[in-house]
PDB file of C-alpha atoms and ligand atoms in Angstrom:
ATOM      1  CA  UNK A  40     245.442  11.062  19.146  1.00  0.00           C
ATOM      2  CA  UNK A  41     243.026   9.012  17.037  1.00  0.00           C
ATOM      3  CA  UNK A  42     241.893   9.867  13.505  1.00  0.00           C
ATOM      4  CA  UNK A  43     238.975   8.327  11.626  1.00  0.00           C
ATOM      5  CA  UNK A  44     237.471   8.581   8.160  1.00  0.00           C
ATOM      6  CA  UNK A  45     233.660   8.341   8.401  1.00  0.00           C
ATOM      7  CA  UNK A  46     231.830   7.762   5.098  1.00  0.00           C
ATOM      8  CA  UNK A  47     228.724   9.381   3.688  1.00  0.00           C
ATOM      9  CA  UNK A  48     225.658   7.166   3.549  1.00  0.00           C
ATOM     10  CA  UNK A  49     222.365   6.873   1.717  1.00  0.00           C
ATOM     11  CA  UNK A  50     219.390   6.012   3.934  1.00  0.00           C
ATOM     12  CA  UNK A  51     215.943   4.684   2.943  1.00  0.00           C
ATOM     13  CA  UNK A  52     216.772   3.611  -0.645  1.00  0.00           C
ATOM     14  CA  UNK A  53     213.118   4.379  -1.479  1.00  0.00           C
ATOM     15  CA  UNK A  54     211.340   1.324  -0.119  1.00  0.00           C
ATOM     16  CA  UNK A  55     213.238   1.020   3.185  1.00  0.00           C
ATOM     17  CA  UNK A  56     212.255   4.202   5.004  1.00  0.00           C
ATOM     18  CA  UNK A  57     214.135   4.400   8.338  1.00  0.00           C
ATOM     19  CA  UNK A  58     215.360   0.814   7.711  1.00  0.00           C
ATOM     20  CA  UNK A  59     217.793   0.553   4.764  1.00  0.00           C
ATOM     21  CA  UNK A  60     221.157   2.255   4.358  1.00  0.00           C
ATOM     22  CA  UNK A  61     224.388   1.977   2.385  1.00  0.00           C
ATOM     23  CA  UNK A  62     227.872   3.344   2.987  1.00  0.00           C
ATOM     24  CA  UNK A  63     229.473   5.225   0.078  1.00  0.00           C
ATOM     25  CA  UNK A  64     233.151   4.949  -0.834  1.00  0.00           C
ATOM     26  CA  UNK A  65     233.193   8.786  -0.889  1.00  0.00           C
ATOM     27  CA  UNK A  66     232.685  11.567   0.235  1.00  0.00           C
ATOM     28  CA  UNK A  67     233.645  11.296   3.931  1.00  0.00           C
ATOM     29  CA  UNK A  68     234.370  13.308   7.079  1.00  0.00           C
ATOM     30  CA  UNK A  69     237.792  13.183   8.767  1.00  0.00           C
ATOM     31  CA  UNK A  70     237.694  13.411  12.563  1.00  0.00           C
ATOM     32  CA  UNK A  71     240.580  13.758  15.058  1.00  0.00           C
ATOM     33  CA  UNK A  72     240.100  13.217  18.803  1.00  0.00           C
ATOM     34  CA  UNK A  73     242.466  13.824  21.714  1.00  0.00           C
ATOM     35  CA  UNK A  74     241.746  13.263  25.422  1.00  0.00           C
ATOM     36  CA  UNK A  75     240.705  16.414  27.314  1.00  0.00           C
ATOM     37  CA  UNK A  76     239.148  17.495  30.610  1.00  0.00           C
ATOM     38  CA  UNK A  77     236.055  18.650  28.767  1.00  0.00           C
ATOM     39  CA  UNK A  78     234.775  18.345  25.216  1.00  0.00           C
ATOM     40  CA  UNK A  79     235.428  21.110  22.694  1.00  0.00           C
ATOM     41  CA  UNK A  80     234.610  20.930  18.998  1.00  0.00           C
ATOM     42  CA  UNK A  81     236.108  22.623  15.946  1.00  0.00           C
ATOM     43  CA  UNK A  82     234.541  22.152  12.515  1.00  0.00           C
ATOM     44  CA  UNK A  83     236.085  22.993   9.124  1.00  0.00           C
ATOM     45  CA  UNK A  84     235.212  22.055   5.532  1.00  0.00           C
ATOM     46  CA  UNK A  85     231.942  21.772   3.589  1.00  0.00           C
ATOM     47  CA  UNK A  86     229.123  23.755   5.214  1.00  0.00           C
ATOM     48  CA  UNK A  87     231.026  24.013   8.517  1.00  0.00           C
ATOM     49  CA  UNK A  88     229.562  27.471   9.189  1.00  0.00           C
ATOM     50  CA  UNK A  89     226.127  25.856   9.668  1.00  0.00           C
ATOM     51  CA  UNK A  90     227.246  23.199  12.162  1.00  0.00           C
ATOM     52  CA  UNK A  91     226.903  23.884  15.906  1.00  0.00           C
ATOM     53  CA  UNK A  92     230.115  23.597  17.935  1.00  0.00           C
ATOM     54  CA  UNK A  93     228.277  23.482  21.262  1.00  0.00           C
ATOM     55  CA  UNK A  94     228.947  19.863  22.382  1.00  0.00           C
ATOM     56  CA  UNK A  95     225.327  19.480  23.514  1.00  0.00           C
ATOM     57  CA  UNK A  96     224.077  20.305  19.994  1.00  0.00           C
ATOM     58  CA  UNK A  97     226.805  18.746  17.842  1.00  0.00           C
ATOM     59  CA  UNK A  98     226.285  15.048  17.046  1.00  0.00           C
ATOM     60  CA  UNK A  99     229.924  14.215  17.890  1.00  0.00           C
ATOM     61  CA  UNK A 100     229.639  16.116  21.174  1.00  0.00           C
ATOM     62  CA  UNK A 101     226.492  14.211  22.141  1.00  0.00           C
ATOM     63  CA  UNK A 102     228.363  10.956  21.439  1.00  0.00           C
ATOM     64  CA  UNK A 103     231.308  12.077  23.630  1.00  0.00           C
ATOM     65  CA  UNK A 104     228.856  12.763  26.451  1.00  0.00           C
ATOM     66  CA  UNK A 105     227.049   9.420  25.967  1.00  0.00           C
ATOM     67  CA  UNK A 106     230.386   7.564  26.089  1.00  0.00           C
ATOM     68  CA  UNK A 107     231.675   9.626  29.029  1.00  0.00           C
ATOM     69  CA  UNK A 108     234.721  10.335  26.846  1.00  0.00           C
ATOM     70  CA  UNK A 109     235.576  14.060  26.940  1.00  0.00           C
ATOM     71  CA  UNK A 110     237.841  15.087  24.072  1.00  0.00           C
ATOM     72  CA  UNK A 111     239.153  17.806  21.856  1.00  0.00           C
ATOM     73  CA  UNK A 112     237.312  16.941  18.635  1.00  0.00           C
ATOM     74  CA  UNK A 113     238.254  18.342  15.226  1.00  0.00           C
ATOM     75  CA  UNK A 114     235.928  17.589  12.322  1.00  0.00           C
ATOM     76  CA  UNK A 115     236.856  18.247   8.699  1.00  0.00           C
ATOM     77  CA  UNK A 116     233.576  17.963   6.814  1.00  0.00           C
ATOM     78  CA  UNK A 117     233.718  16.297   3.431  1.00  0.00           C
ATOM     79  CA  UNK A 118     229.931  15.855   3.566  1.00  0.00           C
ATOM     80  CA  UNK A 119     227.861  19.023   3.464  1.00  0.00           C
ATOM     81  CA  UNK A 120     225.101  19.259   6.122  1.00  0.00           C
ATOM     82  CA  UNK A 121     221.412  19.079   5.068  1.00  0.00           C
ATOM     83  CA  UNK A 122     222.431  17.110   1.982  1.00  0.00           C
ATOM     84  CA  UNK A 123     220.671  13.753   2.482  1.00  0.00           C
ATOM     85  CA  UNK A 124     224.079  12.049   2.578  1.00  0.00           C
ATOM     86  CA  UNK A 125     224.189  11.352   6.297  1.00  0.00           C
ATOM     87  CA  UNK A 126     226.399  14.322   7.196  1.00  0.00           C
ATOM     88  CA  UNK A 127     225.472  14.550  10.885  1.00  0.00           C
ATOM     89  CA  UNK A 128     225.446  10.742  11.103  1.00  0.00           C
ATOM     90  CA  UNK A 129     229.004  10.490   9.743  1.00  0.00           C
ATOM     91  CA  UNK A 130     230.256  12.842  12.452  1.00  0.00           C
ATOM     92  CA  UNK A 131     228.383  10.849  15.114  1.00  0.00           C
ATOM     93  CA  UNK A 132     229.583   7.500  13.748  1.00  0.00           C
ATOM     94  CA  UNK A 133     233.182   8.685  13.386  1.00  0.00           C
ATOM     95  CA  UNK A 134     233.223  10.162  16.893  1.00  0.00           C
ATOM     96  CA  UNK A 135     231.809   6.936  18.376  1.00  0.00           C
ATOM     97  CA  UNK A 136     234.490   4.762  16.765  1.00  0.00           C
ATOM     98  CA  UNK A 137     237.301   7.240  17.504  1.00  0.00           C
ATOM     99  CA  UNK A 138     236.384   7.785  21.174  1.00  0.00           C
ATOM    100  CA  UNK A 139     235.867   4.060  21.726  1.00  0.00           C
ATOM    101  CA  UNK A 140     239.480   3.547  20.592  1.00  0.00           C
ATOM    102  CA  UNK A 141     240.867   6.605  22.400  1.00  0.00           C
ATOM    103  CA  UNK A 142     239.464   5.517  25.756  1.00  0.00           C
ATOM    104  CA  UNK A 143     239.800   1.712  25.223  1.00  0.00           C
ATOM    105  CA  UNK A 144     236.062   1.253  25.810  1.00  0.00           C
ATOM    106  CA  UNK A 145     236.046  -2.025  23.860  1.00  0.00           C
ATOM    107  CA  UNK A 146     232.436  -1.584  22.721  1.00  0.00           C
ATOM    108  CA  UNK A 147     231.363  -3.640  19.706  1.00  0.00           C
ATOM    109  CA  UNK A 148     230.549  -1.925  16.403  1.00  0.00           C
ATOM    110  CA  UNK A 149     226.885  -2.710  16.943  1.00  0.00           C
ATOM    111  CA  UNK A 150     226.919  -1.112  20.405  1.00  0.00           C
ATOM    112  CA  UNK A 151     228.565   1.942  18.837  1.00  0.00           C
ATOM    113  CA  UNK A 152     225.728   2.195  16.292  1.00  0.00           C
ATOM    114  CA  UNK A 153     223.211   2.764  19.114  1.00  0.00           C
ATOM    115  CA  UNK A 154     225.500   5.314  20.800  1.00  0.00           C
ATOM    116  CA  UNK A 155     225.932   7.171  17.486  1.00  0.00           C
ATOM    117  CA  UNK A 156     222.150   7.134  16.978  1.00  0.00           C
ATOM    118  CA  UNK A 157     221.850   9.268  20.141  1.00  0.00           C
ATOM    119  CA  UNK A 158     224.014  11.848  18.386  1.00  0.00           C
ATOM    120  CA  UNK A 159     221.685  11.720  15.376  1.00  0.00           C
ATOM    121  CA  UNK A 160     218.774  12.459  17.676  1.00  0.00           C
ATOM    122  CA  UNK A 161     220.400  15.791  18.538  1.00  0.00           C
ATOM    123  CA  UNK A 162     220.441  16.752  14.843  1.00  0.00           C
ATOM    124  CA  UNK A 163     217.101  15.487  13.586  1.00  0.00           C
ATOM    125  CA  UNK A 164     214.930  15.096  16.676  1.00  0.00           C
ATOM    126  CA  UNK A 165     214.596  11.302  16.375  1.00  0.00           C
ATOM    127  CA  UNK A 166     217.106   8.519  17.063  1.00  0.00           C
ATOM    128  CA  UNK A 167     216.999   6.534  13.812  1.00  0.00           C
ATOM    129  CA  UNK A 168     220.065   4.448  13.034  1.00  0.00           C
ATOM    130  CA  UNK A 169     219.658   4.023   9.259  1.00  0.00           C
ATOM    131  CA  UNK A 170     222.592   6.361   8.491  1.00  0.00           C
ATOM    132  CA  UNK A 171     224.887   5.631  11.435  1.00  0.00           C
ATOM    133  CA  UNK A 172     224.641   1.840  10.932  1.00  0.00           C
ATOM    134  CA  UNK A 173     226.136   1.822   7.400  1.00  0.00           C
ATOM    135  CA  UNK A 174     228.624   4.567   8.312  1.00  0.00           C
ATOM    136  CA  UNK A 175     230.042   2.323  11.069  1.00  0.00           C
ATOM    137  CA  UNK A 176     229.531  -1.132   9.542  1.00  0.00           C
ATOM    138  CA  UNK A 177     229.915  -0.414   5.808  1.00  0.00           C
ATOM    139  CA  UNK A 178     228.014  -2.170   3.016  1.00  0.00           C
ATOM    140  CA  UNK A 179     224.205  -2.424   3.058  1.00  0.00           C
ATOM    141  CA  UNK A 180     222.445  -2.355   6.430  1.00  0.00           C
ATOM    142  CA  UNK A 181     218.932  -3.204   7.559  1.00  0.00           C
ATOM    143  CA  UNK A 182     217.852  -1.722  10.890  1.00  0.00           C
ATOM    144  CA  UNK A 183     214.722  -3.497  12.080  1.00  0.00           C
ATOM    145  CA  UNK A 184     213.706  -2.582  15.632  1.00  0.00           C
ATOM    146  CA  UNK A 185     216.802  -3.535  17.695  1.00  0.00           C
ATOM    147  CA  UNK A 186     218.317  -5.885  15.076  1.00  0.00           C
ATOM    148  CA  UNK A 187     220.942  -4.766  12.570  1.00  0.00           C
ATOM    149  CA  UNK A 188     221.704  -6.945   9.549  1.00  0.00           C
ATOM    150  CA  UNK A 189     224.798  -6.126   7.516  1.00  0.00           C
ATOM    151  CA  UNK A 190     225.288  -7.305   3.912  1.00  0.00           C
ATOM    152  CA  UNK A 191     228.508  -6.881   1.964  1.00  0.00           C
ATOM    153  CA  UNK A 192     227.197  -5.613  -1.404  1.00  0.00           C
ATOM    154  CA  UNK A 193     229.187  -4.376  -4.411  1.00  0.00           C
ATOM    155  CA  UNK A 194     227.464  -1.831  -6.625  1.00  0.00           C
ATOM    156  CA  UNK A 195     228.221   1.384  -8.474  1.00  0.00           C
ATOM    157  CA  UNK A 196     226.142   4.295  -7.208  1.00  0.00           C
ATOM    158  CA  UNK A 197     225.699   7.876  -8.410  1.00  0.00           C
ATOM    159  CA  UNK A 198     224.556  10.585  -6.006  1.00  0.00           C
ATOM    160  CA  UNK A 199     223.832  14.099  -7.237  1.00  0.00           C
ATOM    161  CA  UNK A 200     223.774  16.887  -4.636  1.00  0.00           C
ATOM    162  CA  UNK A 201     222.050  20.119  -5.753  1.00  0.00           C
ATOM    163  CA  UNK A 202     222.657  23.485  -4.132  1.00  0.00           C
ATOM    164  CA  UNK A 203     219.428  23.259  -2.151  1.00  0.00           C
ATOM    165  CA  UNK A 204     219.262  22.486   1.569  1.00  0.00           C
ATOM    166  CA  UNK A 205     216.564  20.366   3.212  1.00  0.00           C
ATOM    167  CA  UNK A 206     216.639  19.544   6.923  1.00  0.00           C
ATOM    168  CA  UNK A 207     215.649  16.020   7.946  1.00  0.00           C
ATOM    169  CA  UNK A 208     213.333  17.550  10.523  1.00  0.00           C
ATOM    170  CA  UNK A 209     211.370  19.431   7.797  1.00  0.00           C
ATOM    171  CA  UNK A 210     211.429  16.480   5.389  1.00  0.00           C
ATOM    172  CA  UNK A 211     209.785  14.303   8.048  1.00  0.00           C
ATOM    173  CA  UNK A 212     206.993  16.809   8.585  1.00  0.00           C
ATOM    174  CA  UNK A 213     205.695  16.373   4.997  1.00  0.00           C
ATOM    175  CA  UNK A 214     205.255  12.604   5.328  1.00  0.00           C
ATOM    176  CA  UNK A 215     201.836  10.911   5.390  1.00  0.00           C
ATOM    177  CA  UNK A 216     200.820   9.571   8.797  1.00  0.00           C
ATOM    178  CA  UNK A 217     199.304   6.332   7.447  1.00  0.00           C
ATOM    179  CA  UNK A 218     199.292   4.157   4.327  1.00  0.00           C
ATOM    180  CA  UNK A 219     196.723   1.985   2.576  1.00  0.00           C
ATOM    181  CA  UNK A 220     197.013  -1.749   1.958  1.00  0.00           C
ATOM    182  CA  UNK A 221     197.974  -1.410  -1.740  1.00  0.00           C
ATOM    183  CA  UNK A 222     200.861   0.874  -0.804  1.00  0.00           C
ATOM    184  CA  UNK A 223     201.938  -1.586   1.868  1.00  0.00           C
ATOM    185  CA  UNK A 224     201.997  -4.473  -0.641  1.00  0.00           C
ATOM    186  CA  UNK A 225     203.948  -2.331  -3.129  1.00  0.00           C
ATOM    187  CA  UNK A 226     206.500  -1.296  -0.509  1.00  0.00           C
ATOM    188  CA  UNK A 227     207.047  -4.836   0.815  1.00  0.00           C
ATOM    189  CA  UNK A 228     207.537  -6.127  -2.747  1.00  0.00           C
ATOM    190  CA  UNK A 229     210.078  -3.417  -3.504  1.00  0.00           C
ATOM    191  CA  UNK A 230     211.963  -3.853  -0.238  1.00  0.00           C
ATOM    192  CA  UNK A 231     212.200  -7.617  -0.685  1.00  0.00           C
ATOM    193  CA  UNK A 232     213.422  -7.220  -4.279  1.00  0.00           C
ATOM    194  CA  UNK A 233     216.007  -4.641  -3.203  1.00  0.00           C
ATOM    195  CA  UNK A 234     217.333  -6.909  -0.453  1.00  0.00           C
ATOM    196  CA  UNK A 235     217.669  -9.797  -2.921  1.00  0.00           C
ATOM    197  CA  UNK A 236     219.472  -7.411  -5.285  1.00  0.00           C
ATOM    198  CA  UNK A 237     221.943  -6.443  -2.569  1.00  0.00           C
ATOM    199  CA  UNK A 238     222.633 -10.105  -1.750  1.00  0.00           C
ATOM    200  CA  UNK A 239     223.387 -10.733  -5.430  1.00  0.00           C
ATOM    201  CA  UNK A 240     225.063  -7.318  -6.029  1.00  0.00           C
ATOM    202  CA  UNK A 241     222.591  -7.033  -8.921  1.00  0.00           C
ATOM    203  CA  UNK A 242     221.941  -3.423 -10.040  1.00  0.00           C
ATOM    204  CA  UNK A 243     218.701  -4.225 -11.923  1.00  0.00           C
ATOM    205  CA  UNK A 244     217.056  -5.787  -8.850  1.00  0.00           C
ATOM    206  CA  UNK A 245     218.246  -2.962  -6.595  1.00  0.00           C
ATOM    207  CA  UNK A 246     217.022  -0.354  -9.092  1.00  0.00           C
ATOM    208  CA  UNK A 247     213.590  -2.007  -9.271  1.00  0.00           C
ATOM    209  CA  UNK A 248     213.447  -2.246  -5.481  1.00  0.00           C
ATOM    210  CA  UNK A 249     213.883   1.519  -4.976  1.00  0.00           C
ATOM    211  CA  UNK A 250     210.238   2.037  -6.006  1.00  0.00           C
ATOM    212  CA  UNK A 251     208.126   3.527  -3.219  1.00  0.00           C
ATOM    213  CA  UNK A 252     204.711   5.177  -3.388  1.00  0.00           C
ATOM    214  CA  UNK A 253     204.534   6.537   0.166  1.00  0.00           C
ATOM    215  CA  UNK A 254     207.573   8.505   1.369  1.00  0.00           C
ATOM    216  CA  UNK A 255     209.368   9.429  -1.856  1.00  0.00           C
ATOM    217  CA  UNK A 256     206.438  11.183  -3.634  1.00  0.00           C
ATOM    218  CA  UNK A 257     205.910  13.410  -0.574  1.00  0.00           C
ATOM    219  CA  UNK A 258     209.555  14.430  -0.594  1.00  0.00           C
ATOM    220  CA  UNK A 259     210.210  14.930  -4.300  1.00  0.00           C
ATOM    221  CA  UNK A 260     207.971  18.020  -4.094  1.00  0.00           C
ATOM    222  CA  UNK A 261     210.707  19.620  -1.959  1.00  0.00           C
ATOM    223  CA  UNK A 262     213.368  19.073  -4.662  1.00  0.00           C
ATOM    224  CA  UNK A 263     213.022  21.478  -7.586  1.00  0.00           C
ATOM    225  CA  UNK A 264     213.688  19.641 -10.860  1.00  0.00           C
ATOM    226  CA  UNK A 265     213.368  16.119  -9.395  1.00  0.00           C
ATOM    227  CA  UNK A 266     211.273  14.702 -12.274  1.00  0.00           C
ATOM    228  CA  UNK A 267     213.593  15.994 -14.995  1.00  0.00           C
ATOM    229  CA  UNK A 268     216.723  14.763 -13.172  1.00  0.00           C
ATOM    230  CA  UNK A 269     215.096  11.359 -12.687  1.00  0.00           C
ATOM    231  CA  UNK A 270     214.141  11.160 -16.376  1.00  0.00           C
ATOM    232  CA  UNK A 271     217.646  12.227 -17.486  1.00  0.00           C
ATOM    233  CA  UNK A 272     219.269   9.600 -15.264  1.00  0.00           C
ATOM    234  CA  UNK A 273     217.036   6.799 -16.596  1.00  0.00           C
ATOM    235  CA  UNK A 274     217.588   7.889 -20.204  1.00  0.00           C
ATOM    236  CA  UNK A 275     221.363   7.849 -19.750  1.00  0.00           C
ATOM    237  CA  UNK A 276     221.588   4.371 -18.190  1.00  0.00           C
ATOM    238  CA  UNK A 277     220.184   4.316 -14.640  1.00  0.00           C
ATOM    239  CA  UNK A 278     217.997   1.371 -13.606  1.00  0.00           C
ATOM    240  CA  UNK A 279     216.442   3.177 -10.644  1.00  0.00           C
ATOM    241  CA  UNK A 280     216.317   6.642  -9.073  1.00  0.00           C
ATOM    242  CA  UNK A 281     215.112   7.911  -5.705  1.00  0.00           C
ATOM    243  CA  UNK A 282     215.693  10.529  -3.038  1.00  0.00           C
ATOM    244  CA  UNK A 283     218.819   9.954  -0.925  1.00  0.00           C
ATOM    245  CA  UNK A 284     217.824  10.006   2.748  1.00  0.00           C
ATOM    246  CA  UNK A 285     215.666  13.038   3.378  1.00  0.00           C
ATOM    247  CA  UNK A 286     217.061  14.831   0.298  1.00  0.00           C
ATOM    248  CA  UNK A 287     217.890  16.948  -1.628  1.00  0.00           C
ATOM    249  CA  UNK A 288     220.534  14.545  -2.985  1.00  0.00           C
ATOM    250  CA  UNK A 289     219.168  12.223  -5.677  1.00  0.00           C
ATOM    251  CA  UNK A 290     220.438   8.643  -5.849  1.00  0.00           C
ATOM    252  CA  UNK A 291     220.713   6.694  -9.114  1.00  0.00           C
ATOM    253  CA  UNK A 292     221.752   3.070  -9.605  1.00  0.00           C
ATOM    254  CA  UNK A 293     223.522   2.905 -12.969  1.00  0.00           C
ATOM    255  CA  UNK A 294     223.786  -0.094 -15.257  1.00  0.00           C
ATOM    256  CA  UNK A 295     227.333  -1.490 -15.210  1.00  0.00           C
ATOM    257  CA  UNK A 296     229.743   1.019 -16.776  1.00  0.00           C
ATOM    258  CA  UNK A 297     227.133   3.822 -16.993  1.00  0.00           C
ATOM    259  CA  UNK A 298     228.133   5.862 -13.919  1.00  0.00           C
ATOM    260  CA  UNK A 299     229.786   8.626 -15.877  1.00  0.00           C
ATOM    261  CA  UNK A 300     226.930   9.220 -18.322  1.00  0.00           C
ATOM    262  CA  UNK A 301     224.316   9.076 -15.541  1.00  0.00           C
ATOM    263  CA  UNK A 302     226.291  11.538 -13.384  1.00  0.00           C
ATOM    264  CA  UNK A 303     226.701  14.087 -16.157  1.00  0.00           C
ATOM    265  CA  UNK A 304     223.057  13.783 -17.292  1.00  0.00           C
ATOM    266  CA  UNK A 305     221.887  14.497 -13.719  1.00  0.00           C
ATOM    267  CA  UNK A 306     224.113  17.578 -13.367  1.00  0.00           C
ATOM    268  CA  UNK A 307     222.937  18.864 -16.776  1.00  0.00           C
ATOM    269  CA  UNK A 308     219.283  18.321 -15.873  1.00  0.00           C
ATOM    270  CA  UNK A 309     219.648  20.276 -12.623  1.00  0.00           C
ATOM    271  CA  UNK A 310     221.530  22.998 -14.516  1.00  0.00           C
ATOM    272  CA  UNK A 311     218.687  23.358 -17.013  1.00  0.00           C
ATOM    273  CA  UNK A 312     216.417  24.071 -13.999  1.00  0.00           C
ATOM    274  CA  UNK A 313     218.856  26.809 -12.896  1.00  0.00           C
ATOM    275  CA  UNK A 314     220.385  24.719 -10.105  1.00  0.00           C
ATOM    276  CA  UNK A 315     224.091  23.962  -9.650  1.00  0.00           C
ATOM    277  CA  UNK A 316     224.894  20.469  -8.435  1.00  0.00           C
ATOM    278  CA  UNK A 317     227.760  18.077  -7.757  1.00  0.00           C
ATOM    279  CA  UNK A 318     227.568  14.432  -8.796  1.00  0.00           C
ATOM    280  CA  UNK A 319     229.672  11.759  -7.094  1.00  0.00           C
ATOM    281  CA  UNK A 320     230.422   8.607  -9.073  1.00  0.00           C
ATOM    282  CA  UNK A 321     230.840   6.345  -6.117  1.00  0.00           C
ATOM    283  CA  UNK A 322     230.113   2.789  -4.945  1.00  0.00           C
ATOM    284  CA  UNK A 323     228.970   0.921  -1.869  1.00  0.00           C
ATOM    285  CA  UNK A 324     231.970   1.123   0.447  1.00  0.00           C
ATOM    286  CA  UNK A 325     233.297   0.141   3.860  1.00  0.00           C
ATOM    287  CA  UNK A 326     232.544   1.653   7.258  1.00  0.00           C
ATOM    288  CA  UNK A 327     234.554   4.020   9.477  1.00  0.00           C
ATOM    289  CA  UNK A 328     238.321   3.601   9.056  1.00  0.00           C
ATOM    290  CA  UNK A 329     240.442   4.052  12.160  1.00  0.00           C
ATOM    291  CA  UNK A 330     244.016   5.454  12.208  1.00  0.00           C
ATOM    292  CA  UNK A 331     245.939   5.428  15.495  1.00  0.00           C
ATOM    293  CA  UNK A 332     248.647   8.119  15.767  1.00  0.00           C
TER     294      UNK A 332
HETATM  295  N1  HSE B 608     215.374   7.853   7.388  1.00  0.00           N
HETATM  296  C1  HSE B 608     215.606   9.248   7.643  1.00  0.00           C
HETATM  297  C2  HSE B 608     214.564  10.055   6.902  1.00  0.00           C
HETATM  298  C3  HSE B 608     216.952   9.656   7.096  1.00  0.00           C
HETATM  299  O1  HSE B 608     214.368   9.772   5.726  1.00  0.00           O
HETATM  300  O2  HSE B 608     213.968  10.959   7.471  1.00  0.00           O
HETATM  301  C4  HSE B 608     217.767  10.305   8.112  1.00  0.00           C
HETATM  302  O3  HSE B 608     218.245   9.323   9.051  1.00  0.00           O
END
């Protein structure tokens, strides 16, 4: 039997739509795999009642099929689905790493990213690798066409998950189909600043580089209370705020030592809009951890 811990991730980071991602030190999914004649899937934990166990529809099942690695797969969800924290991606990434070890496939981590992206396609309709790449590789990742760049960054991060669900599929439907030149210049400037900030593990540069005038404004309309949560986070010590992945989780980059005050201000701001939420004081973390039994 093989067990893995697959971390939550934040994709996009505002300016890097479908390109940027980070792994979080927590929360995470725990996945066990055992060899079997055919794949079966059991899911427990956060939001498990909403996750398909049909192997053709479950991201881990699609990965087992793509790897030709049938298994009894047990997933304990630490990451609620439809959260914007890469829940389906974590299961796909964890399954890819676990099954690669179980069946001695000897695929590289980068090859596993593209296999796990096929699992993501089953969940969201498109095979983007911006969540599975950081879940497997850890740190900050840049997925640009078929190239993946991985940067080991060290930053505190706060993510606040409200009790609202948004599917990636729906959150992609609200996006503009084109952008003007000014927006392009703004986005490139932000993305370059964010990348420099990650290389220097500098929260101010990363916070500045979250700014995006194309994707984020279209999606904040889907998150009740976004503006007040954003304002509360900034007032209590965040240097930048944006939507995590396709939402509804909101990401804040706190100034050094301000995680706690930012997290509680975000929860309070959601509460004053009548919405319960959970804030994670976390940090950029490593990729899937493998335990051989
Ligand atoms: N980049 C994706 C989106 C996140 O924002 O739709 C899910 O991979």
